[in-house]
Coordinates of C-alpha atoms in Angstrom, one line a residue:
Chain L
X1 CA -21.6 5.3 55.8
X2 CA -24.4 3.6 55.4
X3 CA -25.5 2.6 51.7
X4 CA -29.0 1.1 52.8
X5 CA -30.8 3.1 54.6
X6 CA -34.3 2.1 56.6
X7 CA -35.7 4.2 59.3
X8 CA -38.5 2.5 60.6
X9 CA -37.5 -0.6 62.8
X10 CA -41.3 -1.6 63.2
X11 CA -44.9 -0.5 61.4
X12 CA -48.1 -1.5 62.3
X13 CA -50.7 -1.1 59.9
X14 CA -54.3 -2.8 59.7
X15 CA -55.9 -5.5 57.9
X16 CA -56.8 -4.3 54.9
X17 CA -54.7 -0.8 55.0
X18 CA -51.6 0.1 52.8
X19 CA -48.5 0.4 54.3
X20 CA -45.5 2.4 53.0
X21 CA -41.3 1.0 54.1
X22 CA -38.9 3.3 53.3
X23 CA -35.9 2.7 52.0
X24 CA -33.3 5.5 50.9
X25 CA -29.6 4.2 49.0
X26 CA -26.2 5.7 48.5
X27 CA -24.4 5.1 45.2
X28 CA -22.1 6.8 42.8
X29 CA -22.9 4.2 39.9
X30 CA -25.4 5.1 37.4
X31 CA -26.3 1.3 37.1
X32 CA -27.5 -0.6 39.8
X33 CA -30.9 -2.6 41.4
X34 CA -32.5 -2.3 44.4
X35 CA -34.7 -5.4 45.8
X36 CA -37.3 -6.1 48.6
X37 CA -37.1 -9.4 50.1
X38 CA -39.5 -10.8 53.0
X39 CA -38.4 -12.6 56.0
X40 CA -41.3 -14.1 58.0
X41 CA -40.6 -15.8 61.4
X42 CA -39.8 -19.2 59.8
X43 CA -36.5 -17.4 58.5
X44 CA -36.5 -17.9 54.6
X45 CA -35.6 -14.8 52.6
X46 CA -38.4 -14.5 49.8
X47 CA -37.6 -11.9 46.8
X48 CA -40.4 -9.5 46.4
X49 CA -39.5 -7.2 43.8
X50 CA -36.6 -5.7 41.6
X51 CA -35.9 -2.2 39.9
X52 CA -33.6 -1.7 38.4
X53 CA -31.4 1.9 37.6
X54 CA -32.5 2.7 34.5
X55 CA -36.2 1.1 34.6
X56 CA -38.4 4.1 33.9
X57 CA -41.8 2.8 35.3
X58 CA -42.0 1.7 39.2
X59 CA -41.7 -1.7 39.2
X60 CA -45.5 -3.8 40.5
X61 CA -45.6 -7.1 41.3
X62 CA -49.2 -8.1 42.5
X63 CA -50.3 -5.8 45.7
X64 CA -46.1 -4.7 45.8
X65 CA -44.9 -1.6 44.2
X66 CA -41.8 0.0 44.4
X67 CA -41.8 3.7 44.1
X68 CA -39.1 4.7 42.9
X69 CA -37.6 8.5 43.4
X70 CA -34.1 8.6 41.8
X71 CA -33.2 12.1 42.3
X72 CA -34.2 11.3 46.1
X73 CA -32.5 8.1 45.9
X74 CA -35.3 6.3 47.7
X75 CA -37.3 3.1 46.5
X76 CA -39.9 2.2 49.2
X77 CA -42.1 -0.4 48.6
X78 CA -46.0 -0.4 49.1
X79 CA -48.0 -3.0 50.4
X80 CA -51.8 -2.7 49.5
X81 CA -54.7 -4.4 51.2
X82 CA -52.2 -6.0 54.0
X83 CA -52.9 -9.5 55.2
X84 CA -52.3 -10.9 58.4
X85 CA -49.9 -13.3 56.1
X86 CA -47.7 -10.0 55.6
X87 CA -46.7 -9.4 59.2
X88 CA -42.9 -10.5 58.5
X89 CA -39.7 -8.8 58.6
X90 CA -39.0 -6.8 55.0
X91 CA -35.5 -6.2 53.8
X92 CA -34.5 -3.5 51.2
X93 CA -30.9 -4.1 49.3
X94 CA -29.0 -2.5 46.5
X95 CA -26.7 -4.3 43.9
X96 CA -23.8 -2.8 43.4
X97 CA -20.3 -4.0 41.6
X98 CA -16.8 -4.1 43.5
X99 CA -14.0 -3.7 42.3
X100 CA -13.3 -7.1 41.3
X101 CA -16.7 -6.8 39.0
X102 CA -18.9 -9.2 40.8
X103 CA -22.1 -7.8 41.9
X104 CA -23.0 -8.4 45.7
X105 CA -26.2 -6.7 47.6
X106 CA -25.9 -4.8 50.2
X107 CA -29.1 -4.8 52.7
X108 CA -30.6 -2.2 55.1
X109 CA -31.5 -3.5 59.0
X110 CA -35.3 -4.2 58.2
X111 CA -38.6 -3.1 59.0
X112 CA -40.5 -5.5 61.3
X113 CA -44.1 -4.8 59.6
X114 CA -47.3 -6.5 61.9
X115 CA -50.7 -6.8 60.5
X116 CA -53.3 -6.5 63.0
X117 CA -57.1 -7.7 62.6
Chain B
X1 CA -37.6 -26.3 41.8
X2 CA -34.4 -24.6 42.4
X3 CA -33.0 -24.8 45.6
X4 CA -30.5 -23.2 48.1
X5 CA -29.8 -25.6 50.8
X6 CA -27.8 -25.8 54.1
X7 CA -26.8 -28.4 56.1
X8 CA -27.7 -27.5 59.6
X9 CA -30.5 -25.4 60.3
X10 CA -28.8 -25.4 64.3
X11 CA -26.0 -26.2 66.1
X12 CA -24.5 -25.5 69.5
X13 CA -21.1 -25.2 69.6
X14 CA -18.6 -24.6 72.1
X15 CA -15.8 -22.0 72.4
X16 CA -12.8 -22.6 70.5
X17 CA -14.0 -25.0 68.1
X18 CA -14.0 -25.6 64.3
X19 CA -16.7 -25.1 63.0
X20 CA -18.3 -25.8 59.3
X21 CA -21.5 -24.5 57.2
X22 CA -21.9 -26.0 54.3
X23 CA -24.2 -25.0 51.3
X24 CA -25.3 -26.6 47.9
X25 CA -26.8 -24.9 45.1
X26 CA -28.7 -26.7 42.3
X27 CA -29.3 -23.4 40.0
X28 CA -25.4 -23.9 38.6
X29 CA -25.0 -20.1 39.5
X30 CA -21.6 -18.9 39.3
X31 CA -21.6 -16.3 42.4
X32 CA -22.6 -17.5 46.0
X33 CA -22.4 -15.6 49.3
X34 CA -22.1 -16.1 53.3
X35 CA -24.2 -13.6 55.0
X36 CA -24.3 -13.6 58.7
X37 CA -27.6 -11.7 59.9
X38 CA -27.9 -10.1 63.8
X39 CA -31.2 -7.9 65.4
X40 CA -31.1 -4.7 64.3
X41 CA -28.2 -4.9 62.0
X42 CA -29.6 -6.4 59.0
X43 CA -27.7 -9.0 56.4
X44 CA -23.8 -8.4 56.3
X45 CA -21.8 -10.1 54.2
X46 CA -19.0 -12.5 55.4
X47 CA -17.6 -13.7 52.1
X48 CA -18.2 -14.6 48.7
X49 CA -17.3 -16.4 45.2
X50 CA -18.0 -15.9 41.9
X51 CA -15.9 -19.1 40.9
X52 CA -14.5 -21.9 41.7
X53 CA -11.6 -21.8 44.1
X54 CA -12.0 -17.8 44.3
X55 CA -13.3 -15.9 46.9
X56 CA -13.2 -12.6 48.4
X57 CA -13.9 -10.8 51.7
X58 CA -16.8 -9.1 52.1
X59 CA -17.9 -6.5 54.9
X60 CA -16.8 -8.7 58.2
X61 CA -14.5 -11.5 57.1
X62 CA -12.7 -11.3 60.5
X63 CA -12.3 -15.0 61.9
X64 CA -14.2 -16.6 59.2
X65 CA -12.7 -18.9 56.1
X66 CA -14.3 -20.1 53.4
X67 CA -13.8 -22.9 51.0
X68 CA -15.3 -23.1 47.2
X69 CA -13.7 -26.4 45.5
X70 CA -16.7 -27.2 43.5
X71 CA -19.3 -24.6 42.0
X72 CA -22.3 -25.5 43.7
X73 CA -20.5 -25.9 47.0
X74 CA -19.7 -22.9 49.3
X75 CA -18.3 -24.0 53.0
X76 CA -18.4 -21.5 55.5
X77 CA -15.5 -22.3 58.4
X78 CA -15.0 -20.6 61.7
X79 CA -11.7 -21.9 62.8
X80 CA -12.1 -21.4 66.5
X81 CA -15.6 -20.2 67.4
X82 CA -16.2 -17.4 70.0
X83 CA -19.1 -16.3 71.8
X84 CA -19.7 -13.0 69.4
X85 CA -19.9 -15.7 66.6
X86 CA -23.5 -16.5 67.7
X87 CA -26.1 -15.2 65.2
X88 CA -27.7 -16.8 61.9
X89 CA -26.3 -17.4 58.3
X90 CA -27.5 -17.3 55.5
X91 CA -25.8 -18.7 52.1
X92 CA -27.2 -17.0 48.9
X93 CA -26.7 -18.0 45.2
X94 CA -26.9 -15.6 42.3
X95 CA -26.1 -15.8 38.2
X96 CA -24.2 -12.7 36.9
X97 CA -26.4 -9.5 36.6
X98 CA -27.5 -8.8 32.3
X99 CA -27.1 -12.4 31.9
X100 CA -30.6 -13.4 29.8
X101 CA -31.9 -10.5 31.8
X102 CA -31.1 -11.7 34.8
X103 CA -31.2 -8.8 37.8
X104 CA -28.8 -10.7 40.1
X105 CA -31.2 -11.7 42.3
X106 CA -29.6 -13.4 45.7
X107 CA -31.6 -17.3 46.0
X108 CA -31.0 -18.1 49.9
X109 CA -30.9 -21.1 51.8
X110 CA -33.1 -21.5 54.9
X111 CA -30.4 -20.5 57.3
X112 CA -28.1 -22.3 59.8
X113 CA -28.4 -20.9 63.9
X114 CA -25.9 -21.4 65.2
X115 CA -25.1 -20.7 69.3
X116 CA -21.4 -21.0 70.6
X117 CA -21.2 -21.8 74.1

């Protein structure tokens, strides 16, 4: 099953516009993170923004947010006032520990977000 | 500044040979990962290590190796490539989640392409 889920393969939004990525997660651990990383066409993976399990407000990091629903299990992340710098690929990912207590992510397929003029 | 990096950013292969990925980390992070990353099916993880001379499968370990005999070294080895082994890689470093605060975050390299013939 999956543990990362993210529906939309691509979003479009305008210049300007906010733009919501879902992201929904499956866990039985009551501690864990969830991430958003940013992949533009040159290929780097750039971290975004964390929240983490027991954080109580959303996390913000400039014009990201994460909101975070726990009883939904969903974290999506907002993007206000898109640039054309924003069209990329965006990655949501959940930490979670394994059995051998090392913590590894686990990522979703993506959302391919495009910023038009 | 603190830096993920991989030795090839391509190669073309052929089938059937060995093949190696090699990535250095300067951060002196205990934990580092091989993630192997296709359209449409997001980051999966090959391997990782959260020491020296330890590693452990992760979600598709099938007809990859890996190799971890110094702590900022993790060698990704395909003994005999195959067509299906065509994608991108990705090597990530991370510290241990709660250390100093820490969230776990993944540090990546660039990526290595790599075709097989």
């Amino acid at each position: 099953a999956q543990k990362i889920t993210q529906t939309q393969p691509g979003m479009f939004v305008q210049e300007k516009e906010a733009v919501t990525l879902d992201c929904t997660y499956d866990t039985s651990d009551q501690s864990y993170g969830l991430f958003w990383y940013k992949q533009p066409s040159s290929g780097e993976m750039i971290f975004l923004i964390y929240q983490g399990s027991y954080d109580e407000q959303n996390a913000t990091e400039g014009r990201y947010s994460l909101n975070f629903q726990k009883a939904r299990k969903s974290a999506n992340l907002v993007i206000s006032a898109s640039q054309l710098g924003d069209s990329a690929m965006y990655f949501c990912a959940m930490r979670e520990r394994d059995g051998y207590n090392t913590d590894k992510l686990i990522f979703g397929t993506g959302t391919r977000l495009q910023v038009f003029p | 500044d603190v830096k993920v990096t991989q030795s090839s950013r391509y190669l073309v292969k052929r089938t059937g040979e060995k093949v190696f990925l090699e990535c250095v980390q300067d951060m002196d992070h205990e934990n580092m990962f091989w993630y192997r990353q296709d359209p449409g099916l997001g980051l999966r993880l090959i391997y990782f290590s959260y020491d020296v001379k330890m590693k452990e499968k992760g979600d598709i370990p099938e007809g990859y190796s890996v190799s971890r005999e110094k702590k900022e070294r993790f060698s990704l080895i395909l003994e005999s490539a195959s067509t299906n082994q065509t994608s991108m890689y990705l090597c990530a470093s991370s510290t241990w989640f709660g250390d100093t605060g820490d969230t776990g975050e993944l540090f990546f390299g660039e990526g290595s392409r790599l075709t097989v013939l």
